[in-house]
Coordinates of C-alpha atoms in Angstrom, one line a residue:
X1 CA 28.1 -132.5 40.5
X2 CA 24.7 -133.9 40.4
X3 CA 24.5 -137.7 39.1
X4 CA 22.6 -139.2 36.1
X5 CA 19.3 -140.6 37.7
X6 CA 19.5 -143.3 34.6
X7 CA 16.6 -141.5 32.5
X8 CA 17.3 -140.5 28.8
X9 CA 13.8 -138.7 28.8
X10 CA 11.6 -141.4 29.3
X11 CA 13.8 -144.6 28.6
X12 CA 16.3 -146.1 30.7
X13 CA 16.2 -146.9 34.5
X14 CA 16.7 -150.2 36.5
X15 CA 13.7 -152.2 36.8
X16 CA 15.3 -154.8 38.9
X17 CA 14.9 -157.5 41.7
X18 CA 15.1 -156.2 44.9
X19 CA 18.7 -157.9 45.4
X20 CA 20.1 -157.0 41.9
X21 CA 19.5 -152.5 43.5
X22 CA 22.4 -152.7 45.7
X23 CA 24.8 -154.5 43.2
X24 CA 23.7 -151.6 40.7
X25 CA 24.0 -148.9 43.4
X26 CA 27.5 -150.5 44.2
X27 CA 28.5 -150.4 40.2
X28 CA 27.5 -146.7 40.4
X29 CA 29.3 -145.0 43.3
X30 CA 32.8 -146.8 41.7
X31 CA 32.1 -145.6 38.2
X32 CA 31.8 -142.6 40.3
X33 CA 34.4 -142.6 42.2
X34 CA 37.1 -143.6 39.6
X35 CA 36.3 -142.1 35.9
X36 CA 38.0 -139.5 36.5
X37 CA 40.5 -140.5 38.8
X38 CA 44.0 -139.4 37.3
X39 CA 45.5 -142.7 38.0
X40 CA 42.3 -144.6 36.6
X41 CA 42.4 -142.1 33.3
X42 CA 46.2 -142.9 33.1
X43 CA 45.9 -146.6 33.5
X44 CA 43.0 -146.8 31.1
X45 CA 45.0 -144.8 28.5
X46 CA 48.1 -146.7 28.6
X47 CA 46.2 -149.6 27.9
X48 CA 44.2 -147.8 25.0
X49 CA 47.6 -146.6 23.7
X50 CA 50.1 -149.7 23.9
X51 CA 47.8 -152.7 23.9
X52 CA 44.6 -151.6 22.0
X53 CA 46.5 -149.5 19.4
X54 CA 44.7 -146.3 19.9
X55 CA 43.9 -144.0 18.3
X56 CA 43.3 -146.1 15.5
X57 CA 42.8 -144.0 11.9
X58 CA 40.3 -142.3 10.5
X59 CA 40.8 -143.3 6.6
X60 CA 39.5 -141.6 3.7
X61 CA 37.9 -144.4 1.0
X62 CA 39.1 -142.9 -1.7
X63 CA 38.1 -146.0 -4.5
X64 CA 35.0 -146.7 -2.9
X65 CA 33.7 -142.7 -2.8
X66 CA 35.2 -142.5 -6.8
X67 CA 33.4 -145.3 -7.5
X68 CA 29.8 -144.3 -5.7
X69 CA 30.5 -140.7 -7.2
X70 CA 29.1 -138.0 -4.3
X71 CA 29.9 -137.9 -0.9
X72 CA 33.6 -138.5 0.7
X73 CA 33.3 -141.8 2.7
X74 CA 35.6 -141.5 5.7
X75 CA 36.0 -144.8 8.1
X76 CA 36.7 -145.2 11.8
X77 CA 38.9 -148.2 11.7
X78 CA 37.7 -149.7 15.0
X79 CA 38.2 -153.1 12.9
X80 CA 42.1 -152.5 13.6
X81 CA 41.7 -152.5 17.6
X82 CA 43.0 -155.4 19.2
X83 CA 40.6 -158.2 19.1
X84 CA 39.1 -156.4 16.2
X85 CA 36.5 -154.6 17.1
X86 CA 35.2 -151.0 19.3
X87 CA 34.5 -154.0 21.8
X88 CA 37.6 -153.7 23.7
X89 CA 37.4 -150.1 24.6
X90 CA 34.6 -150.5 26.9
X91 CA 35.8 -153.8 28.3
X92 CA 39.0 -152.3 29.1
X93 CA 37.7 -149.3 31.2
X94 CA 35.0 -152.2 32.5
X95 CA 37.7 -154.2 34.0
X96 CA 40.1 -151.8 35.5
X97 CA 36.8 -151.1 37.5
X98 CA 36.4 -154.7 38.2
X99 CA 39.7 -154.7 39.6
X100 CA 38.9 -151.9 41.7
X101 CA 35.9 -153.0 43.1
X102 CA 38.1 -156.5 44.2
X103 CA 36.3 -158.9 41.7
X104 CA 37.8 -162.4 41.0
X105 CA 35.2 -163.7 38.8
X106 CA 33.8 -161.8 35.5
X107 CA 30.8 -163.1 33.2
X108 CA 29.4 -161.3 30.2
X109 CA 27.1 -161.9 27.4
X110 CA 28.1 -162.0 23.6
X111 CA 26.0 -162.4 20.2
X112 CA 28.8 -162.1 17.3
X113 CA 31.5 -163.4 19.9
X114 CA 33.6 -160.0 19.7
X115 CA 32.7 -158.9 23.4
X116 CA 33.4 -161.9 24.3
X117 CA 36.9 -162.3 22.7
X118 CA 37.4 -158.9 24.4
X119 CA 35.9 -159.7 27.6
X120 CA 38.6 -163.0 27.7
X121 CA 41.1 -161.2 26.8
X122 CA 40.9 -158.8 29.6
X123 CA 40.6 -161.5 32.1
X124 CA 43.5 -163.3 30.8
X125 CA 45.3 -160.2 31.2
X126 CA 44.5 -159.8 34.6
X127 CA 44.0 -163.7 35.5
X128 CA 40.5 -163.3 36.5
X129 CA 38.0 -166.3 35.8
X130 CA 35.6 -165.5 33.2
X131 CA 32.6 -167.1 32.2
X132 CA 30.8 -166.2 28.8
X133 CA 26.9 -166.8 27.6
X134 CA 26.3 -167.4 24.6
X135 CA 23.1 -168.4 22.5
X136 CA 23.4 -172.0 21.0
X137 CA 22.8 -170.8 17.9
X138 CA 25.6 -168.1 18.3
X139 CA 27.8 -170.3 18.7
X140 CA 27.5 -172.1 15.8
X141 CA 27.2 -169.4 13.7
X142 CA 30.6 -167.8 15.1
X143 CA 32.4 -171.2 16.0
X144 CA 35.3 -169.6 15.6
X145 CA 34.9 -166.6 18.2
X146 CA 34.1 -169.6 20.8
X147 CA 37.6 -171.0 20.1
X148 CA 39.3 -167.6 20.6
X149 CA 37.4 -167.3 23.9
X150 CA 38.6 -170.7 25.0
X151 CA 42.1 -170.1 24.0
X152 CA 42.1 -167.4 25.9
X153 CA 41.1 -169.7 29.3
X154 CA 37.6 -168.6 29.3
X155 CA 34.7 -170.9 29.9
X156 CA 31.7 -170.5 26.8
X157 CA 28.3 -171.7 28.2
X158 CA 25.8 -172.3 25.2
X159 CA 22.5 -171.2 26.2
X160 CA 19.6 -173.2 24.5
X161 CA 16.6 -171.4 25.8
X162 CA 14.2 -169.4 23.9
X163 CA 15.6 -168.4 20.6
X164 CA 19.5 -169.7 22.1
X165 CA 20.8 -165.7 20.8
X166 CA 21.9 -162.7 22.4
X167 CA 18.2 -162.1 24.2
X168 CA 18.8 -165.4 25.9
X169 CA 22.6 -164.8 26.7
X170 CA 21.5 -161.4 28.5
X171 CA 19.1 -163.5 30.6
X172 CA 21.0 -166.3 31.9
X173 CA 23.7 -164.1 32.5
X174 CA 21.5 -161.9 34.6
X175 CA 20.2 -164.6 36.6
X176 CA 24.1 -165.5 37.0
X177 CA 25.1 -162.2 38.8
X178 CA 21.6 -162.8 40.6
X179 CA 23.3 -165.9 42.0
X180 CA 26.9 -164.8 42.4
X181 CA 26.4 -161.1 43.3
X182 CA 28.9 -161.0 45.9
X183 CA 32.1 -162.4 43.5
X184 CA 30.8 -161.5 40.4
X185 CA 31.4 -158.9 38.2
X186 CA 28.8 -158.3 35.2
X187 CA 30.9 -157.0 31.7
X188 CA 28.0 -155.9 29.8
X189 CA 28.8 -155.1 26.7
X190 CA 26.7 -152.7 25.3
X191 CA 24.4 -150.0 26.1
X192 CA 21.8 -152.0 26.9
X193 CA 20.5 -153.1 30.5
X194 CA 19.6 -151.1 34.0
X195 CA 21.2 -148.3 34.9
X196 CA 24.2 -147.8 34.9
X197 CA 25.2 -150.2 32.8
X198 CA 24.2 -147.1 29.6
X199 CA 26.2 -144.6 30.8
X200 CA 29.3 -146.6 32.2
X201 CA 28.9 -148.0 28.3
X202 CA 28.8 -144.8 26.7
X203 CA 31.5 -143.4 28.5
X204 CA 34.1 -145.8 27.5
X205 CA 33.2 -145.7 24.0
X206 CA 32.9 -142.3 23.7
X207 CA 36.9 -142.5 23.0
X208 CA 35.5 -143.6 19.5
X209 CA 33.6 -139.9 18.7
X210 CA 36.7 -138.0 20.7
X211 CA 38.7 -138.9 18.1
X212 CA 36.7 -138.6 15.3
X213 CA 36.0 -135.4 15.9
X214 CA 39.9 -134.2 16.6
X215 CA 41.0 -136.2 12.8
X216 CA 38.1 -134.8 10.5
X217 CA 38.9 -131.4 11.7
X218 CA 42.8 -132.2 11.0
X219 CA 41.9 -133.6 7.8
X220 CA 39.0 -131.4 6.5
X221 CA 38.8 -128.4 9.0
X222 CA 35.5 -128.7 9.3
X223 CA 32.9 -131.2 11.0
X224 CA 31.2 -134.4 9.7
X225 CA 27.6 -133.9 7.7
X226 CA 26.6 -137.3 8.0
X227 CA 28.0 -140.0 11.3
X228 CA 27.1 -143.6 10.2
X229 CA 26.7 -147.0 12.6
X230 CA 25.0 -149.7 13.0
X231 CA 22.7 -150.5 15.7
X232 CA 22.2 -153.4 17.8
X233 CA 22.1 -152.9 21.7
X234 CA 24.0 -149.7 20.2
X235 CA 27.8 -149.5 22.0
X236 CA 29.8 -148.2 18.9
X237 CA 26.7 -145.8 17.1
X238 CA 26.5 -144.0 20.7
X239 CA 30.2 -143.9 21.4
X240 CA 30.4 -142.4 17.8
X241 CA 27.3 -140.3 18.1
X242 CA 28.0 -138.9 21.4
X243 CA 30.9 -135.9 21.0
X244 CA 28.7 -134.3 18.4
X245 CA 25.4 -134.8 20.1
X246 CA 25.2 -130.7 20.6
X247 CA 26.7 -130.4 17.2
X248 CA 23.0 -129.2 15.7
X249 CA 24.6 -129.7 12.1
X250 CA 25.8 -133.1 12.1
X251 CA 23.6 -135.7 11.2
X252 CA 23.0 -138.9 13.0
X253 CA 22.1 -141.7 11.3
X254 CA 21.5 -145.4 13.2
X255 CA 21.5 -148.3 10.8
X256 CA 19.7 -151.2 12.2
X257 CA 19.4 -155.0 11.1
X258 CA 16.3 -155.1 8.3
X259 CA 16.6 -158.6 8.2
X260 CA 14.8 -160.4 5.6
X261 CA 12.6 -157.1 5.7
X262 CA 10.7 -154.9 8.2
X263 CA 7.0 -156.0 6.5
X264 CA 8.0 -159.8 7.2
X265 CA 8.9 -159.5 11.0
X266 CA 11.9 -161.5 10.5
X267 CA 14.1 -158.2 11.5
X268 CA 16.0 -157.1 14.5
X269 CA 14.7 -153.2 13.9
X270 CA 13.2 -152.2 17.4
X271 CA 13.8 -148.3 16.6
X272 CA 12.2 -148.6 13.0
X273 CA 9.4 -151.2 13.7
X274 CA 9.1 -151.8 17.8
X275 CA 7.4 -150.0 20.5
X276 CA 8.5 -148.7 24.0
X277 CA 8.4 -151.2 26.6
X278 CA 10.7 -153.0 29.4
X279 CA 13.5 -155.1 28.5
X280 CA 16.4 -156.8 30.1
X281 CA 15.8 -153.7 33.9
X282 CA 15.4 -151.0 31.1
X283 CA 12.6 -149.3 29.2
X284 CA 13.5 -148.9 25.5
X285 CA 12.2 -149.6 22.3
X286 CA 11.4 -153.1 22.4
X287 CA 9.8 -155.7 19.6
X288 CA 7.2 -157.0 21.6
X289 CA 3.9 -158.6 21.1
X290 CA 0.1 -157.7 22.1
X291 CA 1.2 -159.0 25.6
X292 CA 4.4 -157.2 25.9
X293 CA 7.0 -160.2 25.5
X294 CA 10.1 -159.8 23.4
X295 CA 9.4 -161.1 19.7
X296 CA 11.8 -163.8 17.5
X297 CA 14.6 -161.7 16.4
X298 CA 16.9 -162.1 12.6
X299 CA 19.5 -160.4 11.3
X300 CA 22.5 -162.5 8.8
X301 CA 24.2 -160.7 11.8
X302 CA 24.6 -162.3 15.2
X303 CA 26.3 -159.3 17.0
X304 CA 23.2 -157.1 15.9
X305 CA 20.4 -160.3 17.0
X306 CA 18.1 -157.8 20.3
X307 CA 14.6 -157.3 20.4
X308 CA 15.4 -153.9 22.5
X309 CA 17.7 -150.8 22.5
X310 CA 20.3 -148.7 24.1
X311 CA 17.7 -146.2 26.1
X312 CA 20.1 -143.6 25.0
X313 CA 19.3 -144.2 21.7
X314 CA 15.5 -144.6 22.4
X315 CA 15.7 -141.2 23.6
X316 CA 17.3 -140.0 20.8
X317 CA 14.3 -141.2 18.2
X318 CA 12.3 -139.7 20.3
X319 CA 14.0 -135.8 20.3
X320 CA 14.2 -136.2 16.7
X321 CA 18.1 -136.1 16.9
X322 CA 19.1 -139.1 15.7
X323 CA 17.3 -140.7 12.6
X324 CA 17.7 -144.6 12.3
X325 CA 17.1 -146.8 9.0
X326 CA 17.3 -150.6 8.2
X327 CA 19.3 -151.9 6.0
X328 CA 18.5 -155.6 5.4
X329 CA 20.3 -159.3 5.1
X330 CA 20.6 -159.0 1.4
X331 CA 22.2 -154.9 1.4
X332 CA 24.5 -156.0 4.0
X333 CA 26.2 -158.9 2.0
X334 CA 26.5 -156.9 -0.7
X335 CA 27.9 -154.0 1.1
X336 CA 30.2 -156.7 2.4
X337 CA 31.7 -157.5 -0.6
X338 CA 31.7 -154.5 -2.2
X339 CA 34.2 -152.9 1.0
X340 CA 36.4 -156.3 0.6
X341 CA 36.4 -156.1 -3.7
X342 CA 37.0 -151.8 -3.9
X343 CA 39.3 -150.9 -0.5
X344 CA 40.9 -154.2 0.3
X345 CA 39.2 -154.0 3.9
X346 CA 36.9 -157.4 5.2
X347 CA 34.3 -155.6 7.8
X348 CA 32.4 -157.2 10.2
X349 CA 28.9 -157.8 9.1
X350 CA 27.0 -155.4 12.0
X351 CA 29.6 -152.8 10.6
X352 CA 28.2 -153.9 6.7
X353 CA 25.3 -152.6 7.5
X354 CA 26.3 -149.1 8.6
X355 CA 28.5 -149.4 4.9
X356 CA 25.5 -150.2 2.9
X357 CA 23.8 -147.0 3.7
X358 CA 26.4 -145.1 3.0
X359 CA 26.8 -147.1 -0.3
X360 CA 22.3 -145.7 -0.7
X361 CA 23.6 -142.0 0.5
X362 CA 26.2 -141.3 -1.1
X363 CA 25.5 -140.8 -4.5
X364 CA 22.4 -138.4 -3.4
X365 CA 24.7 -136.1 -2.1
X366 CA 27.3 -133.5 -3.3
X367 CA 31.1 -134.0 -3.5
X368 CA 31.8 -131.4 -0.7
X369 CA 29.8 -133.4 1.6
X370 CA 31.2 -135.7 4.4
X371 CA 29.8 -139.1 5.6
X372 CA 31.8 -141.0 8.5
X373 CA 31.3 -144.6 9.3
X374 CA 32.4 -146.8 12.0
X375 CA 33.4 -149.3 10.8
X376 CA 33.1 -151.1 14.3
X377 CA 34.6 -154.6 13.6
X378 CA 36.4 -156.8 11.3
X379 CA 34.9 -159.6 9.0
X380 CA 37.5 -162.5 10.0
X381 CA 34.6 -163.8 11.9
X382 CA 32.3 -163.7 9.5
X383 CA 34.3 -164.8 6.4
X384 CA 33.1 -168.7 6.4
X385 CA 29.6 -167.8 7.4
X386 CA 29.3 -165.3 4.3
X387 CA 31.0 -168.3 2.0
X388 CA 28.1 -170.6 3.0
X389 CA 25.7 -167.9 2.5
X390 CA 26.9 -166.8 -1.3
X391 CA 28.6 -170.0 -2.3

């Protein structure tokens, strides 16, 4: 079988230092060797099954699609994983690699703080040292995440450079497997950075779309119209979106953070309002200035807070298969609420944002149409930062 080369069309690739290539090549040949290893499959789905709680359901919102009138709403309860949220699906098949490859030490990145519960998790299961980055401002703004990760034995380094969010995070930690190369294993978490960081992504999450695409066709016989996400770095839309990529008829729609609006800049919208350029060893749609640096991020959500894009993603703007929106601060708390108040569920507020389309679609639409949406986390983390927000 011929391997990826790390191009999506034009985006992707590994625009790296020199010493970072061999780490990357290294990465490769074990994802290589070992996805489809029975005894890696095995191990992965055992873990999926007994610890994660998978497959988690696919749940018809019943009082909520009544109540917009239209389109069934279906939802991918990825908020009832273990650590509550998709997160732990691709740091799961992430560290059973790790442990392959003979690492001791494992640092990632977070934004909203649920890769990083999911990334300490792991390592406490395994008793392997991790070390997490975090942006300052993260941290404040998901205090509560920090003290999961330290309570699982995980070290939470605040990173007050540049805007101290998830940009910065992906930095430091860069220049930390840079450093540490030779004991260091990097758990990024989403489908973001150089090859093959994407596709080693993607593939773990694709577990999400897998079973989608088994339960609607239980429950309704038929295929989605409409798949639903939200997009930051882009993890749970492309582990959603990629089982039914060569399903022509199924629409797939990105919902990115609109922030206080696209016209003010004060967004997180590369796909809708950014330009292709190099970010983090990858070429995707970045916000960027005249000069090509990353621009000040916003979203009311931390886990959705990048100036770039999966590449995978990138490339699918660019075919015309996927279409992505914004949905900004204000839609999002709403959308919030309005999940919480008419199905008794609390979802994470990245996942809000992939609800408040569906809240704008659904009443355009016809009653024997289908929308699904991931909802890709759980809103425990965000409950105290909403109260301050609405109070």
């Amino acid at each position: 079988m011929r391997k990826f080369n790390g191009f999506f069309g034009d985006f992707g690739g590994a625009y790296v230092p020199d010493e970072l290539k061999k780490v990357l090549d290294d990465l490769e040949a074990a994802f290589y060797r070992y996805k489809d290893d029975p005894d890696f499959i095995a191990e992965l789905d055992y873990y999926f099954k007994d610890y994660v709680g998978r497959p988690n359901p696919l749940y018809f919102a019943e009082r909520l699609t009544k109540k917009l009138g239209g389109a069934k709403i279906y939802l991918k309860r990825e908020d009832l994983n273990h650590t509550g949220a998709h997160k732990i699906n691709n740091v799961l098949g992430q560290v059973l690699l790790a442990k392959k490859m003979g690492a001791k030490r494992v640092i990632a990145e977070t934004g909203a703080g649920q890769h990083g519960v999911a990334t300490a998790t792991a390592c406490a299961m395994f008793n392997m040292e991790c070390i997490i980055y975090m942006g300052e401002e993260d941290t404040k703004r998901q205090a509560l995440n920090v003290f999961r990760m330290e309570l699982l034995g995980a070290k939470v380094v605040p990173v007050t450079t540049g805007t101290r969010t998830l940009k910065d995070a992906v930095d430091v930690a860069l220049q930390d497997l840079v450093t540490n190369a030779d004991s260091t294993y990097y758990m990024l978490g989403s489908a973001v950075g150089p090859h093959p960081y994407p596709m080693i992504v993607r593939h773990f999450q694709s577990v999400i779309g897998q079973e989608v695409k088994k339960q609607i066709l239980e429950k309704e016989k038929r295929l989605p119209d409409y798949l639903l996400a939200c997009v930051g770095g882009g993890s749970n839309a492309i582990g959603l979106f990629y089982p039914f990529i060569e399903d022509k008829e199924v629409k797939l729609i990105g919902v990115e953070p609109g922030g206080r609006g696209l016209e003010t800049g004060k967004h997180a919208a590369p796909l809708c309002a950014g330009e292709p350029g190099i970010l983090h060893g990858f070429k995707c749609y970045v916000m960027q200035d005249e000069n090509g640096e990353p621009l000040a991020t916003h979203s009311v959500a931390a886990g959705l807070d990048y100036p770039g894009v999966g590449p995978e993603h990138s490339y699918l703007k660019a075919l015309g298969r996927a279409e992505y929106v914004a949905v900004n601060d204000e839609e999002a708390l709403e959308a919030f609420k309005e999940l919480s108040r008419t199905e008794g569920i609390i979802p994470a507020l990245e996942s809000a944002h992939a609800v408040a389309q569906a809240i704008k679609m659904a009443p355009q639409l016809s009653s024997d149409e289908i929308i699904i949406v991931n909802l890709s986390g759980r809103g425990d983390k965000d409950v105290d930062q909403v109260f301050h927000l609405i109070k």
